[in-house]
Amino acid sequence: MSSDLAVKTREPDPLPPEKAPFFSRPSGKIFLIWLAMTVVGVLIGFYAPHHLLPTMLSVEGRAVWATVVLLTVLAAPVAAFVYGVGFYSLVAWRQRGYGQSDEPPPDGPPLRGNSGLTILWLVVSGVLVVVMLVWGLAELASENATHPNSLQVDVTGQQWLWTFSYPGAGNLETRSLVLPDNRTIVFHVTSEDVTHGFWPVELGVQVDANPNVVTTIQATTNKLGAFTVRCSQLCGLYHSFMYASGAVVTPQAFAVWLHAHGASALTASDVARVSSSS
Amino acid sequence: MTTTTIEHGGTLEPEGDGHGVVEGGGHHETRAQRHLKERIALWLLVGGDALFLLLELFTWFYLRALNTNGMWRGAACTKANACTDGLGNPITSEIPKAGITYTLVIAALTVVAALLVWWAEVSAQRQSPRRIISAGAGFALLTVLVAVVVQCYQFGQLPFTTIDGAYASSFIFFMGTTLAHLGLLVFILTGLWVRARRGKYDGGHWFQVGIIRFFTAWCAIVTCVLAATVILFA
Amino acid sequence: MTTAAAPALLEDTQLSSRAGGLYRHQNIVTGLIGGIGLGAIGWALSHQFLQGSNWGTDMVVTVTMAGWVIGLLLGIGAFNAPVLWMLGHDQTHEDELYLAGVGQGPRRYWKFCTDHKVVGVQYLIAVFTIFGVGGTLAMMIRTQLVSAHSSFLGANAYNAIVSVHGMAMIVATIIMVTGPFGNFIVPIMVGAKDMAFPRLNALSFWLLFAAVPPLLATFVLGGVDAGWTTYAPLSVQAPPAMDAFAITILTFAVSVTLSGINIIVTVLTMRAEGMTLNRLPIFTWGAVIGSALGLYAMPAFMVGMVMMITDRVSGTSFFVAAVGGSGWLWENIFWIMGHPEVYVILIPPVAAMLEVVSTFARKPIFAYKVTVGAFIAIIALSIMVWAHHMFTTGWAPDLNGPFMLTTELISIPTGIIFLCVIGTLWRGSIWTRLPMYWAYLFLWNFIIGGVTGIYLSDVPADNYFHGDMFVTAHFHYTLLGGAMIAAVAAFCYWFPKVSGRMLNERIGKVAFWMVAIGIQITYFGMFWEGFEGMPRRVAYYDPIFLHANQMATVGAYLLMAGFVVLLYAIIHSWVHGRPAPANPWHAKSLEWMVPTPVPLENFLVEPVVTADPYGYGEPEPAAPAAEPEREPVPVGSAETTAGEPV
Amino acid sequence: MSEKPGRERKPKALGIILTFVAVAIGVAVVAILFHAQTYTSPVGTQVAKSVGTVTVNGQTLQHVTLAFNTYPDASGSVDGQAIHPGGNPSWPSYGPTNQFQVPAHALVTVTMRQYDSGGSLNNPWFATVRGTVGSVARINGRLVHAVNPNNVGHTFTVRGAPGTDPGFFVNVPLPAVPGNNQSDNGQYETVIFSFVSGSQGVYGWNCEYPCGTSVAGFGGPMSAFGYMSGFLHVV
C-alpha cells in the first residue's frame, strides 16, 4: 500500500520448455523424491509395526497390525508428496544469499490457486477416506460379530487391581487371566469405584470399566502365549500398579487350570462346557 | 464472497435521526456502529448461553434416559409410591408438584418482565423516553425481584436436597441457572431504570434499550424452556 | 520513522489529574490485595460456617478460590465501569484515554489497561509464564520416567504434575496466538484503532491472570490426581485441589469466551474501508474462526465444571453412578468441549503460519478461499467428532461407525491446509529467515501428527492405541510440533512489530535446531512406547519400556534446552536487538504499514484498503495513491470533544 | 520522539517477563517439592528384623519379621505412636511407617494390630486371605481363610510394580474392631501372617477397604500416598 514497495518480480524460472525431459522439470524431480519417499514410507509401514508391536495373541490384535500397515501405506504417498514439494522448494527455490539479508528476494509468480489441482486433491483425499472407512467398518463389523460357544469372563476393576471371574465355571475368581486358545472370549467389564481401562495388551482390544455399568468387548484368541492386562485410564494413586498377568493356553491346559483353581466349585459338565474348544 | 452490509461501518456518517458521533473505547464511532457491535456481541453471548442451556438439557435427558440405579426419582415418586434418597431416607412428597407451581410462576414473571421492557422500547419512540423507559424498567425490575424471591422460596420448599439422586440434582441445577439469569436481569434492569431516570436515553439515544429488551427476552426464553422441561419430562 | 513528524500522538496527551477516576488508584498491587484479601475473607467465613459440613474442605477451597478471582478483579478495577454504568454514570473520554494507558509509560502494563497492544503484550508474557511452568513440569515428568521405578516424585506428586502440566499447556496453547496476536495484530490488520470492546479485552486478560494461581495452588491442596481430562468419578473423589482446578477452568473459560466475542465483533464491524471479507488476511480468518469455535467449546467446559463443583461441594449426583449419575455424562460434555478445543488451539496458529509462508515464499497464499473454506469445514466437522475420544469407553458401540466417519472426514479439510502450504511454496522465492524455518518444521511435524491421528481414528486400531503413549505422542506432535511451532513461527514473524527490535536469528537458529531435533527424539520415543503398549500417565512402568522412555527423556531435555535458548534469544533481542524498521519483512498487510512502536489508536490516517495483502509479484494497484490527500488528523486530540457516550 | 519511551520501556518489559516466569516457576517447583515431601516420605523405612531361617515347602529361607498397625486416625492418639507429622491427623492410617524393606525370597512374618472400626468391602473378593503361607492368617489366635466381608477394618494388599514378579500377590483382610472406634479406646484385633517375598523390586501395597472419603470411599487417605498405601522394597 505504501509506495516504497516497488514491485520486484523475479526472473521467470528457467523452466525447461515443454519438450524438456520430464525428470529435468521441477515436477519430474518432485516425482522422483515422491517415489523414493513413498517407497521408504511403505517400507516403514511394513517394518515398524511388525517390530514394535508386541506379539499379538488374537485375531483382533492381528487386525491392529494390519490396520496400521494399511493406513501407513495409504498415507505414505500423501505425506511423501507434501514432503517432496517442501524439500524441493527448499533446495531448488531457496533464494541463496538472502538468508541474512534484510532485503527480500524478488517476488515469486503470483499463483493464487488452481481449481483443477484443488479438486484433484479433494478427490484423492476423499477416495482415501472412503477406503479407510470401508476397511474400518469391515473390521468393526467382524469384531462385533457374535460367536457361538464363546467363553464369558467377568472383569472387575477397582482401585488398583483387576479381578476376573468365570461365570461358566462356578464363578471361579482369580487375579490372573487364563484363556483357552482358538476361542472367542467375551469380557464383561465393570468397576467397583472409578473408571478404569481394561486393556489386555496382546489381545489388541480394550474397553473402559465403568461403575454400575457393564461394558462388553470380545477377542478371539489364535496363538499361545503370555500377555499383560494393563489399566489404560488414569484411575488415581496406584494407576501404574494396576496390571495383571494373563496367558493363552491350550484348551486342555485351560481345563486343568480350572480344575486346579476351582475344583471344589466345579462340576464335571461345567469343566467340559467352559473348556471345550470351538 | 462479496461485501456485506456492515462493510463500511467504519465510515458511517452521522445520521439524521440523532445518531451522532459518540466516543467509545477512546475513539470515534457512530451510534449505529456501536449498536451494531453490541448487538453482534450480544448475539454471540446468547449463542454461548444457548449452548450452556442445551448441554444442561442434554444432561437432564441423558440422566433421565439412563436412569442409573433407578435413581431418576422424577415423576415416579408419589405419595403412594415413595422413593428413597441417596442415604436411604424416604422421599415422601410428590417431587414435581412443589417444583412445577413455582417454576411456572417464575417463568411467567420473566415473560412479564420481558414484555415490560419491550413495551418501554416501543412506547418510548412516541412518548417521553425518560418516563416510559424508567417506568418499564422499574416495573420489570420489581417483577424480576419477585421472581428471585419466589425462586428462593421454592428452594426452601423443595422436598428433596442435592443429595437425592439425579433428578434432584438436575432440578436444582435448573433452578441455579434460572437464578443466575435473574441475577443478571436485576443488574441490567437496575442500570436501565437508573439511567432512564437520569435522562441517559432522552433524545432518542436508546438503542441500549433494544439490546436489553433482547437479553430480557432471551432470559424469558431460558426460564420458559427450563420450566417446560421440568413440567413435561419429570 | 515518519511518526516523528506527527505533531500530537495520543501518548503525549496531557490528561487532567482527575482522569481515570478510581482507576488512577488501581493496579496489580491493589488487585493482589483485593484477591488475597477477599480470598482470606472467604476462607475465614467458610472455615467458620461450612467446614463442619459433609463437604467442608471442598467448600472452603471453592469459596476461597472464588474469593481470590472476584477480589482480584475488584481490586484491579474490572467491575468499576459496569457498576458505574448501573448507577447511571459514564466514563468520560479522558477516563477512557487514561484507561488506554496515556502518559503512564511502562506502568500501564501492570494495570487494567484497555489498549489492545498492551493487552497483547500482557498476554504474551502470561503465555511465556504458563509455558515456562508447563515445560518445567514436563521435565519433572520425564525425569521421573527416566527409570522404571524412580522415586523422584512418587505417585501423588506425579499425578498432580501430569494434571497441571496438561491443563497449563492447554490453557497456554488456547491463548498463545489469539491472546497476544489476536489482540495486538488483528485490530491493526483489519485497520481498526482498537478492539471492539477495549474494557472487555482487559477483563479477559485479567481473568486469565486470576485463573493461573488456583491452578498452581492445586499442588498444596493435595494435587489433582485425575489428569487434565479429570474423568469422573475419579475427579469427584480427588483431593480439594480439584475445586481449585475447577475454579481455574471456569475463570479461564469466561476469559476465552469474552476474548472470542471481542475478536469476532472487531473483525465483523471495525474493518477499514475497503477491507472486504475477500481481502481479510488469512490470520484474521483464523482468529475469527478459532474464536467462534471457542465460543462453542467453552460453555461446555463451564457446564461440566459447574456440575463437577456441585458434585464435590454439595453432593449432587451428575457423575456418580451409585446415586444416578454417569461418568459418561462427564466424558461426553468434556469431549464436546475437548475436540473443538483442539481446533481452537490449532486454527489460529496455522493461519498465522500461512501468513509467514506467504511472506517468505514471496507469493500469494495458494487457494485462499478454499483454505478459509477448509477452516470453516474443520470447525463444522469438529463439533461432530467428540466421541472418537470415547471409542473404547463402551458408551455407545453403535455410534463408533458414524464417529469414525466424521473423524476421518476431517482429514479432508485438514489436507487442504497442506495443499495451501505446498501450493504457496511451489515456485516461490524462498527467503530463509527464521520464521520460515519454523514454518517448515510445522510442515514436517504436522504430517506426522496427522498420519498418526489417522491410526487413532480407526476404531480397531484405536482399540489398541487408546490410552497409551502413542496417543500422547500423537497429540504432542499436533499440538506442540504443529500448533506451538506454528505459533513460534508467528511469534518470530511479529516480534519486530511487538517489541520494536529484530530477533537475533543466529541464536534463534540454534534454538530451532535443538527444538526440531528434540521433538523428533522425544516423540518418536513415545511412539515406540506406545507401540509396545505402555499406558499413559503412569509413574512406574514395566522395564520393557525402559529404552523408549530414556530416548524420550533425552529428547525432552534437548527440547526444553532449545526453548530456553529461544527464550534467551527473545530476551536478548528485546533488550539489545537491532531496532526494527516498520516493515522488516516487506510484507503487505496493514500491521506492517503502521510505525513501530505502534502508536495509540494505531493509524495516523484511516487506511483505505484496495487489495488483499498477498499481491506478491503482482503490479501494485493504483488506488491508494488517492488516499493520502486527507490531512493527517491525530485522532483523539483536543479538537474532538468528549461526546456523551451511550 | 517515540523512541525515548520505547527505550525505557524495553528493559521493563524484560523485567516483567523474567519476574513472572521466575515467580511462577519458583512457586510451582516449591509447591511440588513441598507436596512431594508431604506425601511421599512419612517417617522412614522399617527394615525387617532377621530371626534366623525357616523351612517352607522343603526350601530353607531366611526368616524376617515386620510389625506395624492400622489406626483410626493418624494423630498417634491410640497407642502413642505418632505417624504423620502434619498432614491430616484425622485420617485413618498405617503406622508407624508405610515403607517396609525385606530381603528377596525370604519368609516374612507380619504382626499387626488393627485398631479401627470398619464395614463392607466394595469387592468381597478381598475378604479372603490370599498369597500367604497356607492361604491363612492368624487372627486373634485363630487360623482363618477368610473373614466376614461386611466387617472388615482394612486390608493389607500387596503386589509388584509393573514388570516385577507379576505372580506375587498377598491379600490379608483385617477384621474390624466392634463398634465405632473413633473414641480411640485402644481395642484392637491381632493379625499375624507369613508370606514369601518375591524377587527384588518395588512392591506396592494398599488397603482395599473403602475407608476414605467420597463416592466409593477411595478419596482422601486412600488416594494420598502414606496413609493407606505404601511400598514394600524387596532387596
mmCIF file of C-alpha atoms in Angstrom, chain C residues 212-488:
data_model
loop_
_atom_site.group_PDB
_atom_site.id
_atom_site.type_symbol
_atom_site.label_atom_id
_atom_site.label_comp_id
_atom_site.label_asym_id
_atom_site.label_seq_id
_atom_site.Cartn_x
_atom_site.Cartn_y
_atom_site.Cartn_z
ATOM 1 C CA VAL C 212 -3.426 -19.281 36.995
ATOM 2 C CA PRO C 213 -2.739 -19.092 40.780
ATOM 3 C CA PRO C 214 -5.552 -21.535 41.656
ATOM 4 C CA LEU C 215 -4.043 -23.935 39.141
ATOM 5 C CA LEU C 216 -0.688 -23.769 40.906
ATOM 6 C CA ALA C 217 -2.395 -23.924 44.291
ATOM 7 C CA THR C 218 -3.580 -27.422 43.443
ATOM 8 C CA PHE C 219 -0.127 -28.665 44.403
ATOM 9 C CA VAL C 220 -0.545 -27.714 48.032
ATOM 10 C CA LEU C 221 -4.170 -28.786 48.200
ATOM 11 C CA GLY C 222 -3.400 -32.451 47.720
ATOM 12 C CA GLY C 223 -2.856 -32.427 43.980
ATOM 13 C CA VAL C 224 -5.297 -33.249 41.199
ATOM 14 C CA ASP C 225 -4.833 -36.944 40.546
ATOM 15 C CA ALA C 226 -7.255 -37.264 37.649
ATOM 16 C CA GLY C 227 -5.283 -35.871 34.718
ATOM 17 C CA TRP C 228 -6.267 -32.772 32.794
ATOM 18 C CA THR C 229 -9.276 -34.663 31.467
ATOM 19 C CA THR C 230 -10.452 -35.090 35.092
ATOM 20 C CA TYR C 231 -12.626 -38.062 34.282
ATOM 21 C CA ALA C 232 -15.440 -38.503 36.735
ATOM 22 C CA PRO C 233 -15.925 -40.137 39.180
ATOM 23 C CA LEU C 234 -12.181 -40.142 39.896
ATOM 24 C CA SER C 235 -12.232 -36.349 39.886
ATOM 25 C CA VAL C 236 -15.215 -36.342 42.233
ATOM 26 C CA GLN C 237 -13.186 -38.242 44.792
ATOM 27 C CA ALA C 238 -9.986 -36.261 44.125
ATOM 28 C CA PRO C 239 -8.482 -34.060 46.855
ATOM 29 C CA PRO C 240 -9.717 -30.469 47.358
ATOM 30 C CA ALA C 241 -7.193 -29.408 44.718
ATOM 31 C CA MET C 242 -9.863 -30.387 42.206
ATOM 32 C CA ASP C 243 -12.039 -27.489 43.401
ATOM 33 C CA ALA C 244 -9.260 -25.024 42.702
ATOM 34 C CA PHE C 245 -8.754 -26.700 39.334
ATOM 35 C CA ALA C 246 -12.423 -26.237 38.501
ATOM 36 C CA ILE C 247 -12.306 -22.569 39.504
ATOM 37 C CA THR C 248 -9.315 -22.141 37.209
ATOM 38 C CA ILE C 249 -11.216 -23.616 34.304
ATOM 39 C CA LEU C 250 -14.391 -21.657 34.932
ATOM 40 C CA THR C 251 -12.428 -18.420 35.089
ATOM 41 C CA PHE C 252 -10.404 -19.311 32.043
ATOM 42 C CA ALA C 253 -13.466 -20.348 30.054
ATOM 43 C CA VAL C 254 -15.109 -16.991 30.746
ATOM 44 C CA SER C 255 -11.895 -15.282 29.672
ATOM 45 C CA VAL C 256 -11.724 -17.181 26.375
ATOM 46 C CA THR C 257 -15.401 -16.589 25.676
ATOM 47 C CA LEU C 258 -15.123 -12.837 26.203
ATOM 48 C CA SER C 259 -11.928 -12.579 24.221
ATOM 49 C CA GLY C 260 -13.502 -14.602 21.402
ATOM 50 C CA ILE C 261 -16.554 -12.372 21.252
ATOM 51 C CA ASN C 262 -14.284 -9.366 21.170
ATOM 52 C CA ILE C 263 -12.206 -10.638 18.264
ATOM 53 C CA ILE C 264 -15.227 -11.661 16.226
ATOM 54 C CA VAL C 265 -17.006 -8.349 16.717
ATOM 55 C CA THR C 266 -13.836 -6.423 15.955
ATOM 56 C CA VAL C 267 -13.341 -8.164 12.660
ATOM 57 C CA LEU C 268 -17.003 -8.040 11.689
ATOM 58 C CA THR C 269 -17.624 -4.405 12.456
ATOM 59 C CA MET C 270 -14.377 -2.460 12.623
ATOM 60 C CA ARG C 271 -12.654 -3.184 9.355
ATOM 61 C CA ALA C 272 -11.170 -0.314 7.464
ATOM 62 C CA GLU C 273 -12.829 0.997 4.368
ATOM 63 C CA GLY C 274 -12.255 -1.407 1.525
ATOM 64 C CA MET C 275 -11.305 -4.318 3.774
ATOM 65 C CA THR C 276 -13.818 -6.709 2.308
ATOM 66 C CA LEU C 277 -14.093 -10.232 3.580
ATOM 67 C CA ASN C 278 -12.255 -11.325 0.447
ATOM 68 C CA ARG C 279 -9.317 -9.153 1.383
ATOM 69 C CA LEU C 280 -9.072 -10.184 5.013
ATOM 70 C CA PRO C 281 -5.637 -11.542 5.824
ATOM 71 C CA ILE C 282 -5.901 -15.253 6.446
ATOM 72 C CA PHE C 283 -4.709 -14.897 10.037
ATOM 73 C CA THR C 284 -7.742 -12.745 10.712
ATOM 74 C CA TRP C 285 -9.915 -15.522 9.382
ATOM 75 C CA GLY C 286 -8.070 -17.983 11.555
ATOM 76 C CA ALA C 287 -8.505 -15.843 14.663
ATOM 77 C CA VAL C 288 -12.207 -15.337 13.987
ATOM 78 C CA ILE C 289 -12.858 -18.977 13.185
ATOM 79 C CA GLY C 290 -10.867 -20.178 16.173
ATOM 80 C CA SER C 291 -12.675 -17.728 18.437
ATOM 81 C CA ALA C 292 -16.049 -18.787 17.092
ATOM 82 C CA LEU C 293 -15.218 -22.391 17.845
ATOM 83 C CA GLY C 294 -14.060 -21.347 21.311
ATOM 84 C CA LEU C 295 -17.490 -19.840 21.851
ATOM 85 C CA TYR C 296 -18.906 -23.269 21.146
ATOM 86 C CA ALA C 297 -16.425 -25.196 23.251
ATOM 87 C CA MET C 298 -16.096 -23.093 26.384
ATOM 88 C CA PRO C 299 -19.742 -23.190 27.545
ATOM 89 C CA ALA C 300 -19.467 -26.981 27.546
ATOM 90 C CA PHE C 301 -16.417 -26.737 29.763
ATOM 91 C CA MET C 302 -18.292 -24.420 32.096
ATOM 92 C CA VAL C 303 -21.351 -26.658 32.299
ATOM 93 C CA GLY C 304 -19.139 -29.622 33.079
ATOM 94 C CA MET C 305 -17.139 -27.815 35.716
ATOM 95 C CA VAL C 306 -20.205 -26.320 37.395
ATOM 96 C CA MET C 307 -21.627 -29.805 37.746
ATOM 97 C CA MET C 308 -18.247 -31.077 38.902
ATOM 98 C CA ILE C 309 -18.136 -28.455 41.645
ATOM 99 C CA THR C 310 -21.683 -29.135 42.780
ATOM 100 C CA ASP C 311 -20.945 -32.864 42.837
ATOM 101 C CA ARG C 312 -17.986 -32.154 45.042
ATOM 102 C CA VAL C 313 -19.321 -29.465 47.365
ATOM 103 C CA SER C 314 -22.992 -30.284 47.668
ATOM 104 C CA GLY C 315 -23.325 -33.968 46.915
ATOM 105 C CA THR C 316 -25.250 -33.743 43.663
ATOM 106 C CA SER C 317 -25.017 -36.848 41.556
ATOM 107 C CA PHE C 318 -24.361 -35.862 37.982
ATOM 108 C CA PHE C 319 -21.318 -38.065 37.633
ATOM 109 C CA VAL C 320 -21.693 -40.519 40.489
ATOM 110 C CA ALA C 321 -23.294 -43.685 39.207
ATOM 111 C CA ALA C 322 -24.251 -45.011 42.629
ATOM 112 C CA VAL C 323 -26.770 -42.194 43.055
ATOM 113 C CA GLY C 324 -27.994 -41.908 39.491
ATOM 114 C CA GLY C 325 -25.270 -40.073 37.643
ATOM 115 C CA SER C 326 -22.921 -41.252 34.955
ATOM 116 C CA GLY C 327 -19.242 -40.867 34.257
ATOM 117 C CA TRP C 328 -20.168 -40.992 30.579
ATOM 118 C CA LEU C 329 -22.051 -37.736 31.039
ATOM 119 C CA TRP C 330 -18.802 -36.085 32.052
ATOM 120 C CA GLU C 331 -16.912 -37.731 29.230
ATOM 121 C CA ASN C 332 -19.466 -36.556 26.679
ATOM 122 C CA ILE C 333 -19.566 -32.997 27.954
ATOM 123 C CA PHE C 334 -15.824 -32.922 28.307
ATOM 124 C CA TRP C 335 -15.163 -34.061 24.767
ATOM 125 C CA ILE C 336 -17.943 -31.917 23.305
ATOM 126 C CA MET C 337 -15.641 -29.209 24.593
ATOM 127 C CA GLY C 338 -12.436 -31.164 24.156
ATOM 128 C CA HIS C 339 -12.302 -31.908 20.498
ATOM 129 C CA PRO C 340 -13.367 -28.499 19.213
ATOM 130 C CA GLU C 341 -10.866 -27.098 21.682
ATOM 131 C CA VAL C 342 -8.094 -28.858 19.772
ATOM 132 C CA TYR C 343 -9.027 -26.795 16.745
ATOM 133 C CA VAL C 344 -9.400 -23.687 18.865
ATOM 134 C CA ILE C 345 -5.738 -24.270 19.610
ATOM 135 C CA LEU C 346 -4.737 -25.258 16.103
ATOM 136 C CA ILE C 347 -6.503 -22.965 13.649
ATOM 137 C CA PRO C 348 -5.201 -19.535 14.737
ATOM 138 C CA PRO C 349 -1.510 -20.525 14.741
ATOM 139 C CA VAL C 350 -1.838 -22.393 11.460
ATOM 140 C CA ALA C 351 -3.490 -19.387 9.881
ATOM 141 C CA ALA C 352 -0.742 -17.176 11.277
ATOM 142 C CA MET C 353 1.847 -19.539 9.866
ATOM 143 C CA LEU C 354 0.227 -19.240 6.433
ATOM 144 C CA GLU C 355 0.987 -15.524 6.617
ATOM 145 C CA VAL C 356 4.586 -16.462 7.299
ATOM 146 C CA VAL C 357 4.709 -18.892 4.391
ATOM 147 C CA SER C 358 3.246 -16.342 2.017
ATOM 148 C CA THR C 359 5.609 -13.599 3.119
ATOM 149 C CA PHE C 360 8.743 -15.717 2.961
ATOM 150 C CA ALA C 361 7.858 -17.503 -0.243
ATOM 151 C CA ARG C 362 7.096 -14.076 -1.706
ATOM 152 C CA LYS C 363 3.926 -15.473 -3.200
ATOM 153 C CA PRO C 364 0.210 -15.056 -2.634
ATOM 154 C CA ILE C 365 -1.451 -17.639 -0.454
ATOM 155 C CA PHE C 366 -2.426 -20.544 -2.644
ATOM 156 C CA ALA C 367 -6.140 -21.275 -2.833
ATOM 157 C CA TYR C 368 -7.025 -18.612 -0.273
ATOM 158 C CA LYS C 369 -10.775 -19.083 -0.422
ATOM 159 C CA VAL C 370 -10.557 -22.858 -0.374
ATOM 160 C CA THR C 371 -8.335 -22.647 2.688
ATOM 161 C CA VAL C 372 -10.745 -20.388 4.514
ATOM 162 C CA GLY C 373 -13.479 -22.787 3.495
ATOM 163 C CA ALA C 374 -11.368 -25.633 4.859
ATOM 164 C CA PHE C 375 -11.065 -23.854 8.218
ATOM 165 C CA ILE C 376 -14.813 -23.463 8.331
ATOM 166 C CA ALA C 377 -15.291 -27.086 7.325
ATOM 167 C CA ILE C 378 -12.907 -28.141 10.073
ATOM 168 C CA ILE C 379 -14.834 -26.342 12.765
ATOM 169 C CA ALA C 380 -18.128 -27.586 11.385
ATOM 170 C CA LEU C 381 -16.873 -31.173 11.448
ATOM 171 C CA SER C 382 -15.025 -30.769 14.726
ATOM 172 C CA ILE C 383 -18.252 -30.372 16.649
ATOM 173 C CA MET C 384 -19.380 -33.771 15.386
ATOM 174 C CA VAL C 385 -16.366 -35.897 16.230
ATOM 175 C CA TRP C 386 -16.129 -35.736 20.001
ATOM 176 C CA ALA C 387 -16.988 -39.361 20.624
ATOM 177 C CA HIS C 388 -13.836 -40.604 18.911
ATOM 178 C CA HIS C 389 -12.234 -39.970 22.275
ATOM 179 C CA MET C 390 -14.784 -42.421 23.627
ATOM 180 C CA PHE C 391 -14.440 -45.335 21.194
ATOM 181 C CA THR C 392 -13.246 -47.584 23.979
ATOM 182 C CA THR C 393 -15.470 -46.352 26.784
ATOM 183 C CA GLY C 394 -18.241 -48.721 25.845
ATOM 184 C CA TRP C 395 -20.585 -45.759 25.918
ATOM 185 C CA ALA C 396 -22.348 -46.340 22.609
ATOM 186 C CA PRO C 397 -20.711 -49.013 20.481
ATOM 187 C CA ASP C 398 -23.267 -48.421 17.739
ATOM 188 C CA LEU C 399 -22.041 -44.873 17.295
ATOM 189 C CA ASN C 400 -18.424 -45.887 16.724
ATOM 190 C CA GLY C 401 -19.012 -46.253 12.984
ATOM 191 C CA PRO C 402 -20.592 -42.815 12.476
ATOM 192 C CA PHE C 403 -17.975 -41.114 14.607
ATOM 193 C CA MET C 404 -15.247 -42.906 12.703
ATOM 194 C CA LEU C 405 -16.779 -41.458 9.526
ATOM 195 C CA THR C 406 -16.837 -37.866 10.770
ATOM 196 C CA THR C 407 -13.364 -38.187 12.237
ATOM 197 C CA GLU C 408 -11.887 -39.435 9.010
ATOM 198 C CA LEU C 409 -13.782 -36.822 7.015
ATOM 199 C CA ILE C 410 -11.994 -34.109 8.956
ATOM 200 C CA SER C 411 -8.747 -35.205 7.332
ATOM 201 C CA ILE C 412 -10.046 -33.812 4.023
ATOM 202 C CA PRO C 413 -10.184 -30.140 5.070
ATOM 203 C CA THR C 414 -7.018 -30.634 7.112
ATOM 204 C CA GLY C 415 -5.350 -31.879 3.947
ATOM 205 C CA ILE C 416 -6.350 -28.619 2.249
ATOM 206 C CA ILE C 417 -4.057 -26.800 4.675
ATOM 207 C CA PHE C 418 -1.164 -28.854 3.347
ATOM 208 C CA LEU C 419 -2.247 -28.087 -0.187
ATOM 209 C CA CYS C 420 -2.258 -24.415 0.699
ATOM 210 C CA VAL C 421 1.231 -24.564 2.182
ATOM 211 C CA ILE C 422 2.874 -26.524 -0.607
ATOM 212 C CA GLY C 423 0.963 -24.576 -3.226
ATOM 213 C CA THR C 424 2.345 -21.376 -1.739
ATOM 214 C CA LEU C 425 5.847 -22.833 -1.629
ATOM 215 C CA TRP C 426 5.570 -24.013 -5.242
ATOM 216 C CA ARG C 427 7.965 -21.956 -7.353
ATOM 217 C CA GLY C 428 8.205 -19.402 -4.577
ATOM 218 C CA SER C 429 11.227 -17.264 -3.820
ATOM 219 C CA ILE C 430 12.024 -18.982 -0.557
ATOM 220 C CA TRP C 431 13.504 -16.409 1.813
ATOM 221 C CA THR C 432 15.004 -18.460 4.628
ATOM 222 C CA ARG C 433 14.676 -16.108 7.542
ATOM 223 C CA LEU C 434 13.947 -17.520 10.989
ATOM 224 C CA PRO C 435 10.117 -17.567 10.833
ATOM 225 C CA MET C 436 10.307 -19.667 7.673
ATOM 226 C CA TYR C 437 12.420 -22.254 9.483
ATOM 227 C CA TRP C 438 9.623 -22.815 11.959
ATOM 228 C CA ALA C 439 7.082 -22.968 9.170
ATOM 229 C CA TYR C 440 8.993 -25.812 7.558
ATOM 230 C CA LEU C 441 9.243 -27.542 10.915
ATOM 231 C CA PHE C 442 5.490 -27.230 11.239
ATOM 232 C CA LEU C 443 5.092 -28.915 7.872
ATOM 233 C CA TRP C 444 7.337 -31.786 8.925
ATOM 234 C CA ASN C 445 5.715 -32.339 12.307
ATOM 235 C CA PHE C 446 2.135 -31.832 11.366
ATOM 236 C CA ILE C 447 2.295 -34.516 8.681
ATOM 237 C CA ILE C 448 3.491 -36.978 11.309
ATOM 238 C CA GLY C 449 0.829 -35.836 13.741
ATOM 239 C CA GLY C 450 -1.796 -36.129 11.037
ATOM 240 C CA VAL C 451 -0.810 -39.589 9.853
ATOM 241 C CA THR C 452 -0.680 -40.990 13.381
ATOM 242 C CA GLY C 453 -4.045 -39.385 14.006
ATOM 243 C CA ILE C 454 -5.439 -41.493 11.181
ATOM 244 C CA TYR C 455 -4.490 -44.668 13.058
ATOM 245 C CA LEU C 456 -6.350 -43.413 16.074
ATOM 246 C CA SER C 457 -9.433 -42.529 14.051
ATOM 247 C CA ASP C 458 -9.788 -46.162 13.041
ATOM 248 C CA VAL C 459 -11.728 -47.970 15.757
ATOM 249 C CA PRO C 460 -9.971 -51.354 15.543
ATOM 250 C CA ALA C 461 -6.554 -49.707 15.789
ATOM 251 C CA ASP C 462 -7.774 -47.312 18.461
ATOM 252 C CA ASN C 463 -8.839 -50.334 20.478
ATOM 253 C CA TYR C 464 -5.142 -50.952 20.873
ATOM 254 C CA PHE C 465 -3.684 -47.466 20.985
ATOM 255 C CA HIS C 466 -6.290 -45.707 23.107
ATOM 256 C CA GLY C 467 -4.992 -44.543 26.445
ATOM 257 C CA ASP C 468 -1.388 -45.400 25.706
ATOM 258 C CA MET C 469 1.686 -43.345 24.981
ATOM 259 C CA PHE C 470 1.000 -43.454 21.246
ATOM 260 C CA VAL C 471 -1.867 -41.051 21.834
ATOM 261 C CA THR C 472 0.388 -38.838 23.922
ATOM 262 C CA ALA C 473 2.991 -38.744 21.171
ATOM 263 C CA HIS C 474 0.325 -38.090 18.537
ATOM 264 C CA PHE C 475 -1.224 -35.102 20.222
ATOM 265 C CA HIS C 476 2.129 -33.673 21.168
ATOM 266 C CA TYR C 477 3.106 -33.866 17.503
ATOM 267 C CA THR C 478 -0.020 -31.945 16.543
ATOM 268 C CA LEU C 479 -0.211 -29.518 19.452
ATOM 269 C CA LEU C 480 3.467 -28.934 20.158
ATOM 270 C CA GLY C 481 5.002 -29.916 16.822
ATOM 271 C CA GLY C 482 2.113 -28.405 14.893
ATOM 272 C CA ALA C 483 0.275 -25.653 16.698
ATOM 273 C CA MET C 484 3.004 -24.440 19.018
ATOM 274 C CA ILE C 485 5.710 -24.466 16.368
ATOM 275 C CA ALA C 486 3.370 -22.558 14.063
ATOM 276 C CA ALA C 487 2.857 -20.124 16.929
ATOM 277 C CA VAL C 488 6.619 -19.742 17.288
#
